[in-house]
Amino acid sequence: MKNLKSTLDRIDNKGYGAYKDLQGTYEFGDFTLYVDKVQRDPFAPPSLIRVRTHDNGFDRALYENLVRRFAFEDFLTRQAEQEIKRAVQGNRGSGKSGRVEIQRPSQVIVPRTSCVVDESGVEARMAVGLPAKGRTVDGRAAREVLLDELPEIVHSALIHQGIDTEKALEHVQTVEDAEHLRGRLAELGLVAFVVDGAILPRESGASDRPMKSGAKPFATPEEYRVEVNLPNRGAVTGMGIPEGVTLIVGGGFHGKSTLLSALSWGVYDHLPGDGRELVVTREDAVKIRAEDGRSVAGVDISGSIGGLPGGGSTEDFSTTNASGSTSQAANIAEALEVGTSLFLVDEDTSATNFMIRDERMRELIQREPISPFIDVVAPLHRDLGVSTIVVVGGVGDYLDVADHVILLEDYAATDATGRAGEVTEEFPPRAPIGGAGISNPRDRSLEPGSIDLRRGKKETSRGKGLSTVELGRESVDLTYLEQLAEGGQTEAIARIIGEFAKSKNGQSAREVAEEALADVEKNGLDSLGPFKGHPGEMSQPRPQEVAAAINRIRSLKATTV
Ligand code: ADP
Ligand code: MG
């Protein structure tokens, strides 16, 4: 600490580059400060620091197993974020002067690099804008940030005297219950569960937080009632959605998309107060949507699209500009490649000719290569064991292929399976529903050499916000990956792709994703980091999003095997 003071005194008023001398390790008594990487100027990305406390006085119940530990690390990250808001003055000069940051968590709880708890203490990874007046070192302001504000954050957010143990316990128990529930879905024959009383609607289209007032809590229709015993909360009841094909129907604005979206986020755990703590879905569920304009590299989409005009095969299909329906077919084939047990489809974000072809068009158009999803959805379950939950308001033909129908009216769910049966008898199907089987798409081998990381003299693979991965000069657009939760996942994905690009051997997207994530499981997310010390801001992605990002690289080349 004395060293830090004297260095700051010495470099005060010097050119900003003098801050480089801060790099190093400082002892603060009850924690150690590591200054890992000093920014070049006040406007550059802030300097990277870590703080490590010297003992772990926390209740062992908060971190005694991996699930609890990750949840507790999430709790501490959020706690630190709050303390930063409270204790840090912030703006102290030019550029990012005086800012203190920790990775910003979304509404979901995933393992992150922001905070690590072990037997010997807690390590938090942060960033600090070292203060400057213009482009000269402001030593006094730096002393206030590093010697006053930083210890305050450590004392009130990262050591056991500072935190509310009850609240932390609720946090880890909530996550443990959700994990338990998700883990039991398969044995219960379910693909999803929505607890009674869940709050599904969100604050706005731009915010994933719960609606503030006027939300109607979820109530389970009798026919779908399931009771599950959870390790912490005990018995809970809710709607169990069984395997098979389930329709969510209802008029416009009655809450269909809101329910489906909550289900699509049910692959993750949520923090207490989110409203969706016990809304869980199979962990490998994939939301499928149209995404016209995306590129596709050598994917076997023959399951939903037959021969192309001119005799082109769809077992090895590439395009730089997919249409709505082909993009949706590619999304399905790619999700099957990486592995999934549940598709979620919303008609709002689907291509009409992907969803359906009516009687007249079946009559008029004989040479239609696209098998609409309505022909594919039942075989997907029968032949491949993949269930689907599909939102429809306008296409009654889906009643013919549904095992279950859930009706939403004024946000209230009822079972309409029986009534749907009556309706289909009254109005029998006019168009034949395709009866053909479906098989898994053929495997592809991706060529690492087709991904060019060069950007000037450097090689780069990094995340930029939530929706972009920068690989060399290419920006990969992830806007339509609706189950990508936070920028830290994008960063982790970028680094996984970077490693693959430098490898020599072709692999399937599934292999790339699974091998990288197996490594992460063994060595932690830190192992994706580029240098010793601060690993950067990363969050754990799912294999589904890793593969989906790779599949959207425009330069990607692949061969079907
Ligand atoms: P649909 O897909 O059936 O057209 P949406 O899911 O888009 O309907 O919902 C329409 C509106 O109703 C949205 O603004 C949503 O936030 C709101 N909403 C959905 N579910 C609820 C609920 N349970 N309580 C209150 N408002 C809700
Ligand atoms: Mg909708």
PDB file of C-alpha atoms in Angstrom, residues 101-361:
ATOM      1  CA  GLU A 101     -16.505  -1.430 -13.238  1.00  0.00           C
ATOM      2  CA  ILE A 102     -17.268  -5.078 -12.750  1.00  0.00           C
ATOM      3  CA  GLN A 103     -18.836  -7.336 -15.371  1.00  0.00           C
ATOM      4  CA  ARG A 104     -22.552  -6.583 -15.661  1.00  0.00           C
ATOM      5  CA  PRO A 105     -24.747  -9.614 -15.098  1.00  0.00           C
ATOM      6  CA  SER A 106     -28.060 -10.005 -16.960  1.00  0.00           C
ATOM      7  CA  GLN A 107     -31.205 -11.508 -15.386  1.00  0.00           C
ATOM      8  CA  VAL A 108     -29.699 -14.993 -15.637  1.00  0.00           C
ATOM      9  CA  ILE A 109     -27.201 -16.696 -13.399  1.00  0.00           C
ATOM     10  CA  VAL A 110     -24.291 -18.320 -15.202  1.00  0.00           C
ATOM     11  CA  PRO A 111     -20.663 -18.965 -14.257  1.00  0.00           C
ATOM     12  CA  ARG A 112     -18.583 -15.864 -14.956  1.00  0.00           C
ATOM     13  CA  THR A 113     -14.995 -14.713 -14.664  1.00  0.00           C
ATOM     14  CA  SER A 114     -15.991 -11.650 -12.607  1.00  0.00           C
ATOM     15  CA  CYS A 115     -15.663 -13.336  -9.245  1.00  0.00           C
ATOM     16  CA  VAL A 116     -14.083 -16.538  -7.955  1.00  0.00           C
ATOM     17  CA  VAL A 117     -14.630 -18.016  -4.504  1.00  0.00           C
ATOM     18  CA  ASP A 118     -12.415 -20.693  -3.032  1.00  0.00           C
ATOM     19  CA  GLU A 119     -11.389 -21.914   0.412  1.00  0.00           C
ATOM     20  CA  SER A 120      -8.793 -19.188   0.798  1.00  0.00           C
ATOM     21  CA  GLY A 121     -10.895 -16.178  -0.176  1.00  0.00           C
ATOM     22  CA  VAL A 122     -12.592 -14.270  -2.960  1.00  0.00           C
ATOM     23  CA  GLU A 123     -11.062 -12.813  -6.075  1.00  0.00           C
ATOM     24  CA  ALA A 124     -12.979 -10.107  -7.944  1.00  0.00           C
ATOM     25  CA  ARG A 125     -11.946  -8.936 -11.382  1.00  0.00           C
ATOM     26  CA  MET A 126     -12.617  -5.313 -12.125  1.00  0.00           C
ATOM     27  CA  ALA A 127     -11.638  -2.416 -14.352  1.00  0.00           C
ATOM     28  CA  VAL A 128     -10.619   1.087 -13.320  1.00  0.00           C
ATOM     29  CA  GLY A 129     -10.280   4.223 -15.400  1.00  0.00           C
ATOM     30  CA  LEU A 130      -7.070   5.661 -13.978  1.00  0.00           C
ATOM     31  CA  PRO A 131      -7.740   9.385 -13.503  1.00  0.00           C
ATOM     32  CA  ALA A 132      -6.191  12.037 -15.692  1.00  0.00           C
ATOM     33  CA  LYS A 133      -6.279  15.792 -16.071  1.00  0.00           C
ATOM     34  CA  GLY A 134      -6.220  16.058 -19.819  1.00  0.00           C
ATOM     35  CA  ARG A 135      -3.504  13.554 -20.610  1.00  0.00           C
ATOM     36  CA  THR A 136      -1.494  13.811 -17.398  1.00  0.00           C
ATOM     37  CA  VAL A 137      -1.643  11.579 -14.350  1.00  0.00           C
ATOM     38  CA  ASP A 138      -3.948  12.849 -11.590  1.00  0.00           C
ATOM     39  CA  GLY A 139      -2.225  11.184  -8.639  1.00  0.00           C
ATOM     40  CA  ARG A 140      -4.540  12.623  -6.024  1.00  0.00           C
ATOM     41  CA  ALA A 141      -7.681  11.368  -7.694  1.00  0.00           C
ATOM     42  CA  ALA A 142      -6.004   7.989  -8.250  1.00  0.00           C
ATOM     43  CA  ARG A 143      -5.243   7.791  -4.519  1.00  0.00           C
ATOM     44  CA  GLU A 144      -8.900   8.378  -3.727  1.00  0.00           C
ATOM     45  CA  VAL A 145     -10.049   5.701  -6.163  1.00  0.00           C
ATOM     46  CA  LEU A 146      -7.488   3.038  -5.288  1.00  0.00           C
ATOM     47  CA  LEU A 147      -6.923   3.734  -1.592  1.00  0.00           C
ATOM     48  CA  ASP A 148     -10.376   4.857  -0.420  1.00  0.00           C
ATOM     49  CA  GLU A 149     -13.082   3.695  -2.783  1.00  0.00           C
ATOM     50  CA  LEU A 150     -11.644   0.310  -3.687  1.00  0.00           C
ATOM     51  CA  PRO A 151     -11.157  -0.881  -0.066  1.00  0.00           C
ATOM     52  CA  GLU A 152     -14.707   0.266   0.661  1.00  0.00           C
ATOM     53  CA  ILE A 153     -16.029  -1.930  -2.133  1.00  0.00           C
ATOM     54  CA  VAL A 154     -14.020  -4.888  -0.861  1.00  0.00           C
ATOM     55  CA  HIS A 155     -15.214  -4.427   2.708  1.00  0.00           C
ATOM     56  CA  SER A 156     -18.870  -4.021   1.923  1.00  0.00           C
ATOM     57  CA  ALA A 157     -19.237  -6.482  -0.956  1.00  0.00           C
ATOM     58  CA  LEU A 158     -16.546  -9.127  -0.840  1.00  0.00           C
ATOM     59  CA  ILE A 159     -15.949 -10.102   2.782  1.00  0.00           C
ATOM     60  CA  HIS A 160     -18.402 -11.914   4.989  1.00  0.00           C
ATOM     61  CA  GLN A 161     -18.985  -9.045   7.427  1.00  0.00           C
ATOM     62  CA  GLY A 162     -20.239  -6.959   4.504  1.00  0.00           C
ATOM     63  CA  ILE A 163     -22.840  -9.280   3.052  1.00  0.00           C
ATOM     64  CA  ASP A 164     -26.296 -10.366   4.134  1.00  0.00           C
ATOM     65  CA  THR A 165     -25.927 -14.126   4.609  1.00  0.00           C
ATOM     66  CA  GLU A 166     -29.687 -14.750   4.593  1.00  0.00           C
ATOM     67  CA  LYS A 167     -30.037 -13.005   1.261  1.00  0.00           C
ATOM     68  CA  ALA A 168     -27.053 -14.828  -0.188  1.00  0.00           C
ATOM     69  CA  LEU A 169     -28.481 -18.128   0.986  1.00  0.00           C
ATOM     70  CA  GLU A 170     -31.804 -17.381  -0.693  1.00  0.00           C
ATOM     71  CA  HIS A 171     -29.868 -16.642  -3.898  1.00  0.00           C
ATOM     72  CA  VAL A 172     -27.999 -19.964  -3.941  1.00  0.00           C
ATOM     73  CA  GLN A 173     -31.045 -21.960  -2.832  1.00  0.00           C
ATOM     74  CA  THR A 174     -33.155 -20.453  -5.610  1.00  0.00           C
ATOM     75  CA  VAL A 175     -30.590 -21.553  -8.174  1.00  0.00           C
ATOM     76  CA  GLU A 176     -30.230 -24.987  -6.626  1.00  0.00           C
ATOM     77  CA  ASP A 177     -33.996 -25.527  -6.776  1.00  0.00           C
ATOM     78  CA  ALA A 178     -34.166 -24.458 -10.430  1.00  0.00           C
ATOM     79  CA  GLU A 179     -31.268 -26.757 -11.344  1.00  0.00           C
ATOM     80  CA  HIS A 180     -32.933 -29.624  -9.520  1.00  0.00           C
ATOM     81  CA  LEU A 181     -36.230 -28.992 -11.278  1.00  0.00           C
ATOM     82  CA  ARG A 182     -34.617 -28.790 -14.718  1.00  0.00           C
ATOM     83  CA  GLY A 183     -32.688 -31.959 -13.997  1.00  0.00           C
ATOM     84  CA  ARG A 184     -35.905 -33.835 -13.263  1.00  0.00           C
ATOM     85  CA  LEU A 185     -37.867 -32.798 -16.373  1.00  0.00           C
ATOM     86  CA  ALA A 186     -36.798 -35.770 -18.505  1.00  0.00           C
ATOM     87  CA  GLU A 187     -37.693 -38.386 -15.897  1.00  0.00           C
ATOM     88  CA  LEU A 188     -41.098 -36.721 -15.453  1.00  0.00           C
ATOM     89  CA  GLY A 189     -41.672 -36.900 -19.217  1.00  0.00           C
ATOM     90  CA  LEU A 190     -41.782 -33.107 -19.397  1.00  0.00           C
ATOM     91  CA  VAL A 191     -40.033 -30.570 -21.589  1.00  0.00           C
ATOM     92  CA  ALA A 192     -40.875 -27.530 -19.464  1.00  0.00           C
ATOM     93  CA  PHE A 193     -42.386 -26.453 -16.153  1.00  0.00           C
ATOM     94  CA  VAL A 194     -44.020 -23.141 -15.206  1.00  0.00           C
ATOM     95  CA  VAL A 195     -44.578 -22.702 -11.486  1.00  0.00           C
ATOM     96  CA  ASP A 196     -47.860 -21.365 -10.184  1.00  0.00           C
ATOM     97  CA  GLY A 197     -47.531 -17.665  -9.467  1.00  0.00           C
ATOM     98  CA  ALA A 198     -44.708 -17.069 -11.944  1.00  0.00           C
ATOM     99  CA  ILE A 199     -44.456 -13.544 -13.357  1.00  0.00           C
ATOM    100  CA  LEU A 200     -43.786 -13.922 -17.071  1.00  0.00           C
ATOM    101  CA  PRO A 201     -44.187 -10.479 -18.693  1.00  0.00           C
ATOM    102  CA  ARG A 202     -41.178  -8.182 -18.802  1.00  0.00           C
ATOM    103  CA  GLU A 203     -40.765  -4.495 -18.130  1.00  0.00           C
ATOM    104  CA  SER A 204     -40.442  -3.672 -21.854  1.00  0.00           C
ATOM    105  CA  GLY A 205     -39.206  -5.059 -25.122  1.00  0.00           C
ATOM    106  CA  ALA A 206     -35.788  -3.690 -24.261  1.00  0.00           C
ATOM    107  CA  SER A 207     -35.627  -4.891 -20.661  1.00  0.00           C
ATOM    108  CA  ASP A 208     -35.582  -8.412 -19.311  1.00  0.00           C
ATOM    109  CA  ARG A 209     -36.663  -7.291 -15.833  1.00  0.00           C
ATOM    110  CA  PRO A 210     -40.104  -8.226 -14.510  1.00  0.00           C
ATOM    111  CA  MET A 211     -43.110  -6.061 -15.335  1.00  0.00           C
ATOM    112  CA  LYS A 212     -43.436  -3.604 -12.455  1.00  0.00           C
ATOM    113  CA  SER A 213     -47.195  -3.591 -11.919  1.00  0.00           C
ATOM    114  CA  GLY A 214     -50.289  -5.187 -13.373  1.00  0.00           C
ATOM    115  CA  ALA A 215     -48.704  -8.527 -14.253  1.00  0.00           C
ATOM    116  CA  LYS A 216     -51.092 -11.447 -13.955  1.00  0.00           C
ATOM    117  CA  PRO A 217     -49.359 -14.304 -12.122  1.00  0.00           C
ATOM    118  CA  PHE A 218     -49.358 -17.641 -13.917  1.00  0.00           C
ATOM    119  CA  ALA A 219     -52.020 -20.182 -12.911  1.00  0.00           C
ATOM    120  CA  THR A 220     -51.837 -23.836 -13.956  1.00  0.00           C
ATOM    121  CA  PRO A 221     -54.696 -25.468 -15.851  1.00  0.00           C
ATOM    122  CA  GLU A 222     -55.865 -28.551 -13.903  1.00  0.00           C
ATOM    123  CA  GLU A 223     -54.944 -30.957 -16.722  1.00  0.00           C
ATOM    124  CA  TYR A 224     -51.280 -29.952 -16.602  1.00  0.00           C
ATOM    125  CA  ARG A 225     -50.840 -29.750 -12.850  1.00  0.00           C
ATOM    126  CA  VAL A 226     -47.621 -31.343 -11.626  1.00  0.00           C
ATOM    127  CA  GLU A 227     -46.238 -31.294  -8.106  1.00  0.00           C
ATOM    128  CA  VAL A 228     -42.494 -31.439  -7.593  1.00  0.00           C
ATOM    129  CA  ASN A 229     -40.478 -31.579  -4.409  1.00  0.00           C
ATOM    130  CA  LEU A 230     -37.555 -29.174  -4.373  1.00  0.00           C
ATOM    131  CA  PRO A 231     -34.554 -29.433  -2.059  1.00  0.00           C
ATOM    132  CA  ASN A 232     -35.054 -25.986  -0.518  1.00  0.00           C
ATOM    133  CA  ARG A 233     -38.562 -24.767  -1.220  1.00  0.00           C
ATOM    134  CA  GLY A 234     -40.230 -28.129  -0.732  1.00  0.00           C
ATOM    135  CA  ALA A 235     -43.344 -28.980  -2.753  1.00  0.00           C
ATOM    136  CA  VAL A 236     -44.339 -26.652  -5.591  1.00  0.00           C
ATOM    137  CA  THR A 237     -47.078 -26.997  -8.186  1.00  0.00           C
ATOM    138  CA  GLY A 238     -47.103 -25.771 -11.731  1.00  0.00           C
ATOM    139  CA  MET A 239     -47.794 -26.534 -15.366  1.00  0.00           C
ATOM    140  CA  GLY A 240     -45.803 -29.426 -16.744  1.00  0.00           C
ATOM    141  CA  ILE A 241     -45.606 -29.384 -20.534  1.00  0.00           C
ATOM    142  CA  PRO A 242     -45.271 -33.009 -21.686  1.00  0.00           C
ATOM    143  CA  GLU A 243     -43.005 -34.303 -24.434  1.00  0.00           C
ATOM    144  CA  GLY A 244     -44.515 -34.266 -27.924  1.00  0.00           C
ATOM    145  CA  VAL A 245     -46.049 -31.451 -29.928  1.00  0.00           C
ATOM    146  CA  THR A 246     -47.691 -28.710 -27.888  1.00  0.00           C
ATOM    147  CA  LEU A 247     -49.519 -25.741 -29.335  1.00  0.00           C
ATOM    148  CA  ILE A 248     -49.938 -22.482 -27.519  1.00  0.00           C
ATOM    149  CA  VAL A 249     -52.977 -20.810 -29.095  1.00  0.00           C
ATOM    150  CA  GLY A 250     -54.967 -17.672 -28.441  1.00  0.00           C
ATOM    151  CA  GLY A 251     -55.876 -14.312 -29.885  1.00  0.00           C
ATOM    152  CA  GLY A 252     -53.399 -11.491 -30.388  1.00  0.00           C
ATOM    153  CA  PHE A 253     -52.063  -9.820 -27.205  1.00  0.00           C
ATOM    154  CA  HIS A 254     -53.206 -12.645 -24.929  1.00  0.00           C
ATOM    155  CA  GLY A 255     -49.685 -13.534 -23.795  1.00  0.00           C
ATOM    156  CA  LYS A 256     -48.556 -16.323 -26.161  1.00  0.00           C
ATOM    157  CA  SER A 257     -45.171 -14.896 -27.117  1.00  0.00           C
ATOM    158  CA  THR A 258     -44.556 -13.870 -23.509  1.00  0.00           C
ATOM    159  CA  LEU A 259     -45.023 -17.469 -22.360  1.00  0.00           C
ATOM    160  CA  LEU A 260     -42.847 -18.852 -25.146  1.00  0.00           C
ATOM    161  CA  SER A 261     -40.118 -16.336 -24.426  1.00  0.00           C
ATOM    162  CA  ALA A 262     -40.144 -17.236 -20.719  1.00  0.00           C
ATOM    163  CA  LEU A 263     -39.782 -20.870 -21.767  1.00  0.00           C
ATOM    164  CA  SER A 264     -36.855 -20.041 -24.042  1.00  0.00           C
ATOM    165  CA  TRP A 265     -35.079 -18.349 -21.104  1.00  0.00           C
ATOM    166  CA  GLY A 266     -35.938 -21.372 -18.963  1.00  0.00           C
ATOM    167  CA  VAL A 267     -32.679 -22.957 -20.106  1.00  0.00           C
ATOM    168  CA  TYR A 268     -31.002 -20.616 -17.577  1.00  0.00           C
ATOM    169  CA  ASP A 269     -31.446 -19.987 -13.871  1.00  0.00           C
ATOM    170  CA  HIS A 270     -32.817 -16.639 -12.731  1.00  0.00           C
ATOM    171  CA  LEU A 271     -32.195 -14.473  -9.729  1.00  0.00           C
ATOM    172  CA  PRO A 272     -34.698 -14.147  -6.878  1.00  0.00           C
ATOM    173  CA  GLY A 273     -37.367 -11.591  -7.742  1.00  0.00           C
ATOM    174  CA  ASP A 274     -37.139 -12.199 -11.488  1.00  0.00           C
ATOM    175  CA  GLY A 275     -40.522 -13.919 -11.551  1.00  0.00           C
ATOM    176  CA  ARG A 276     -39.209 -16.825 -13.629  1.00  0.00           C
ATOM    177  CA  GLU A 277     -37.103 -18.506 -10.914  1.00  0.00           C
ATOM    178  CA  LEU A 278     -39.042 -21.732 -11.362  1.00  0.00           C
ATOM    179  CA  VAL A 279     -39.839 -21.505 -15.057  1.00  0.00           C
ATOM    180  CA  VAL A 280     -37.532 -24.134 -16.473  1.00  0.00           C
ATOM    181  CA  THR A 281     -37.031 -25.783 -19.823  1.00  0.00           C
ATOM    182  CA  ARG A 282     -34.807 -28.598 -21.016  1.00  0.00           C
ATOM    183  CA  GLU A 283     -31.280 -27.198 -20.967  1.00  0.00           C
ATOM    184  CA  ASP A 284     -30.747 -27.924 -24.670  1.00  0.00           C
ATOM    185  CA  ALA A 285     -33.966 -26.257 -25.892  1.00  0.00           C
ATOM    186  CA  VAL A 286     -33.513 -24.126 -29.006  1.00  0.00           C
ATOM    187  CA  LYS A 287     -35.725 -21.299 -30.183  1.00  0.00           C
ATOM    188  CA  ILE A 288     -36.010 -21.454 -33.951  1.00  0.00           C
ATOM    189  CA  ARG A 289     -36.776 -18.386 -36.002  1.00  0.00           C
ATOM    190  CA  ALA A 290     -36.504 -17.015 -39.497  1.00  0.00           C
ATOM    191  CA  GLU A 291     -33.330 -15.108 -40.167  1.00  0.00           C
ATOM    192  CA  ASP A 292     -33.234 -14.109 -43.793  1.00  0.00           C
ATOM    193  CA  GLY A 293     -29.885 -12.938 -45.073  1.00  0.00           C
ATOM    194  CA  ARG A 294     -27.776 -15.251 -42.934  1.00  0.00           C
ATOM    195  CA  SER A 295     -25.120 -17.409 -44.528  1.00  0.00           C
ATOM    196  CA  VAL A 296     -25.204 -21.199 -44.438  1.00  0.00           C
ATOM    197  CA  ALA A 297     -22.163 -23.429 -44.929  1.00  0.00           C
ATOM    198  CA  GLY A 298     -22.717 -26.928 -46.258  1.00  0.00           C
ATOM    199  CA  VAL A 299     -25.644 -27.868 -44.018  1.00  0.00           C
ATOM    200  CA  ASP A 300     -27.820 -30.899 -44.681  1.00  0.00           C
ATOM    201  CA  ILE A 301     -31.287 -29.356 -44.784  1.00  0.00           C
ATOM    202  CA  SER A 302     -32.821 -32.213 -46.766  1.00  0.00           C
ATOM    203  CA  GLY A 303     -35.067 -32.998 -43.781  1.00  0.00           C
ATOM    204  CA  SER A 304     -37.216 -30.003 -44.586  1.00  0.00           C
ATOM    205  CA  ILE A 305     -36.178 -28.995 -48.084  1.00  0.00           C
ATOM    206  CA  GLY A 306     -36.021 -31.536 -50.901  1.00  0.00           C
ATOM    207  CA  GLY A 307     -34.427 -31.145 -54.337  1.00  0.00           C
ATOM    208  CA  LEU A 308     -33.778 -27.608 -55.540  1.00  0.00           C
ATOM    209  CA  PRO A 309     -34.731 -26.335 -58.983  1.00  0.00           C
ATOM    210  CA  GLY A 310     -32.079 -27.485 -61.428  1.00  0.00           C
ATOM    211  CA  GLY A 311     -31.520 -30.663 -59.434  1.00  0.00           C
ATOM    212  CA  GLY A 312     -29.377 -29.118 -56.685  1.00  0.00           C
ATOM    213  CA  SER A 313     -29.011 -31.289 -53.589  1.00  0.00           C
ATOM    214  CA  THR A 314     -29.928 -29.971 -50.175  1.00  0.00           C
ATOM    215  CA  GLU A 315     -27.749 -32.445 -48.282  1.00  0.00           C
ATOM    216  CA  ASP A 316     -24.850 -30.038 -48.621  1.00  0.00           C
ATOM    217  CA  PHE A 317     -26.513 -26.663 -48.788  1.00  0.00           C
ATOM    218  CA  SER A 318     -24.634 -23.377 -48.820  1.00  0.00           C
ATOM    219  CA  THR A 319     -25.775 -19.829 -49.392  1.00  0.00           C
ATOM    220  CA  THR A 320     -24.579 -16.357 -48.521  1.00  0.00           C
ATOM    221  CA  ASN A 321     -28.127 -15.041 -48.352  1.00  0.00           C
ATOM    222  CA  ALA A 322     -30.734 -17.470 -47.050  1.00  0.00           C
ATOM    223  CA  SER A 323     -34.430 -16.735 -47.415  1.00  0.00           C
ATOM    224  CA  GLY A 324     -36.763 -16.711 -44.426  1.00  0.00           C
ATOM    225  CA  SER A 325     -37.776 -20.332 -44.885  1.00  0.00           C
ATOM    226  CA  THR A 326     -34.333 -21.707 -45.784  1.00  0.00           C
ATOM    227  CA  SER A 327     -32.747 -19.920 -42.853  1.00  0.00           C
ATOM    228  CA  GLN A 328     -35.303 -21.499 -40.555  1.00  0.00           C
ATOM    229  CA  ALA A 329     -34.661 -24.933 -42.082  1.00  0.00           C
ATOM    230  CA  ALA A 330     -30.913 -24.418 -41.590  1.00  0.00           C
ATOM    231  CA  ASN A 331     -31.478 -23.339 -37.981  1.00  0.00           C
ATOM    232  CA  ILE A 332     -33.343 -26.591 -37.363  1.00  0.00           C
ATOM    233  CA  ALA A 333     -30.717 -28.786 -39.030  1.00  0.00           C
ATOM    234  CA  GLU A 334     -27.885 -27.053 -37.136  1.00  0.00           C
ATOM    235  CA  ALA A 335     -29.697 -27.396 -33.814  1.00  0.00           C
ATOM    236  CA  LEU A 336     -30.112 -31.123 -34.500  1.00  0.00           C
ATOM    237  CA  GLU A 337     -26.385 -31.323 -35.289  1.00  0.00           C
ATOM    238  CA  VAL A 338     -25.362 -29.892 -31.934  1.00  0.00           C
ATOM    239  CA  GLY A 339     -28.124 -31.763 -30.132  1.00  0.00           C
ATOM    240  CA  THR A 340     -31.496 -30.687 -28.760  1.00  0.00           C
ATOM    241  CA  SER A 341     -34.611 -32.264 -27.277  1.00  0.00           C
ATOM    242  CA  LEU A 342     -36.950 -29.286 -27.693  1.00  0.00           C
ATOM    243  CA  PHE A 343     -37.742 -26.718 -30.367  1.00  0.00           C
ATOM    244  CA  LEU A 344     -39.575 -23.500 -29.554  1.00  0.00           C
ATOM    245  CA  VAL A 345     -41.250 -21.814 -32.512  1.00  0.00           C
ATOM    246  CA  ASP A 346     -43.281 -18.603 -32.560  1.00  0.00           C
ATOM    247  CA  GLU A 347     -45.321 -17.804 -35.633  1.00  0.00           C
ATOM    248  CA  ASP A 348     -44.509 -14.101 -35.041  1.00  0.00           C
ATOM    249  CA  THR A 349     -40.888 -14.757 -36.004  1.00  0.00           C
ATOM    250  CA  SER A 350     -41.387 -17.517 -38.553  1.00  0.00           C
ATOM    251  CA  ALA A 351     -41.625 -17.515 -42.319  1.00  0.00           C
ATOM    252  CA  THR A 352     -45.163 -18.347 -43.460  1.00  0.00           C
ATOM    253  CA  ASN A 353     -44.023 -20.789 -46.143  1.00  0.00           C
ATOM    254  CA  PHE A 354     -41.846 -22.526 -43.585  1.00  0.00           C
ATOM    255  CA  MET A 355     -44.790 -23.063 -41.238  1.00  0.00           C
ATOM    256  CA  ILE A 356     -47.549 -24.108 -43.560  1.00  0.00           C
ATOM    257  CA  ARG A 357     -48.826 -24.813 -47.068  1.00  0.00           C
ATOM    258  CA  ASP A 358     -52.561 -24.869 -47.463  1.00  0.00           C
ATOM    259  CA  GLU A 359     -54.745 -27.157 -49.543  1.00  0.00           C
ATOM    260  CA  ARG A 360     -54.978 -24.872 -52.566  1.00  0.00           C
ATOM    261  CA  MET A 361     -51.265 -24.297 -52.754  1.00  0.00           C
TER     262      MET A 361
END
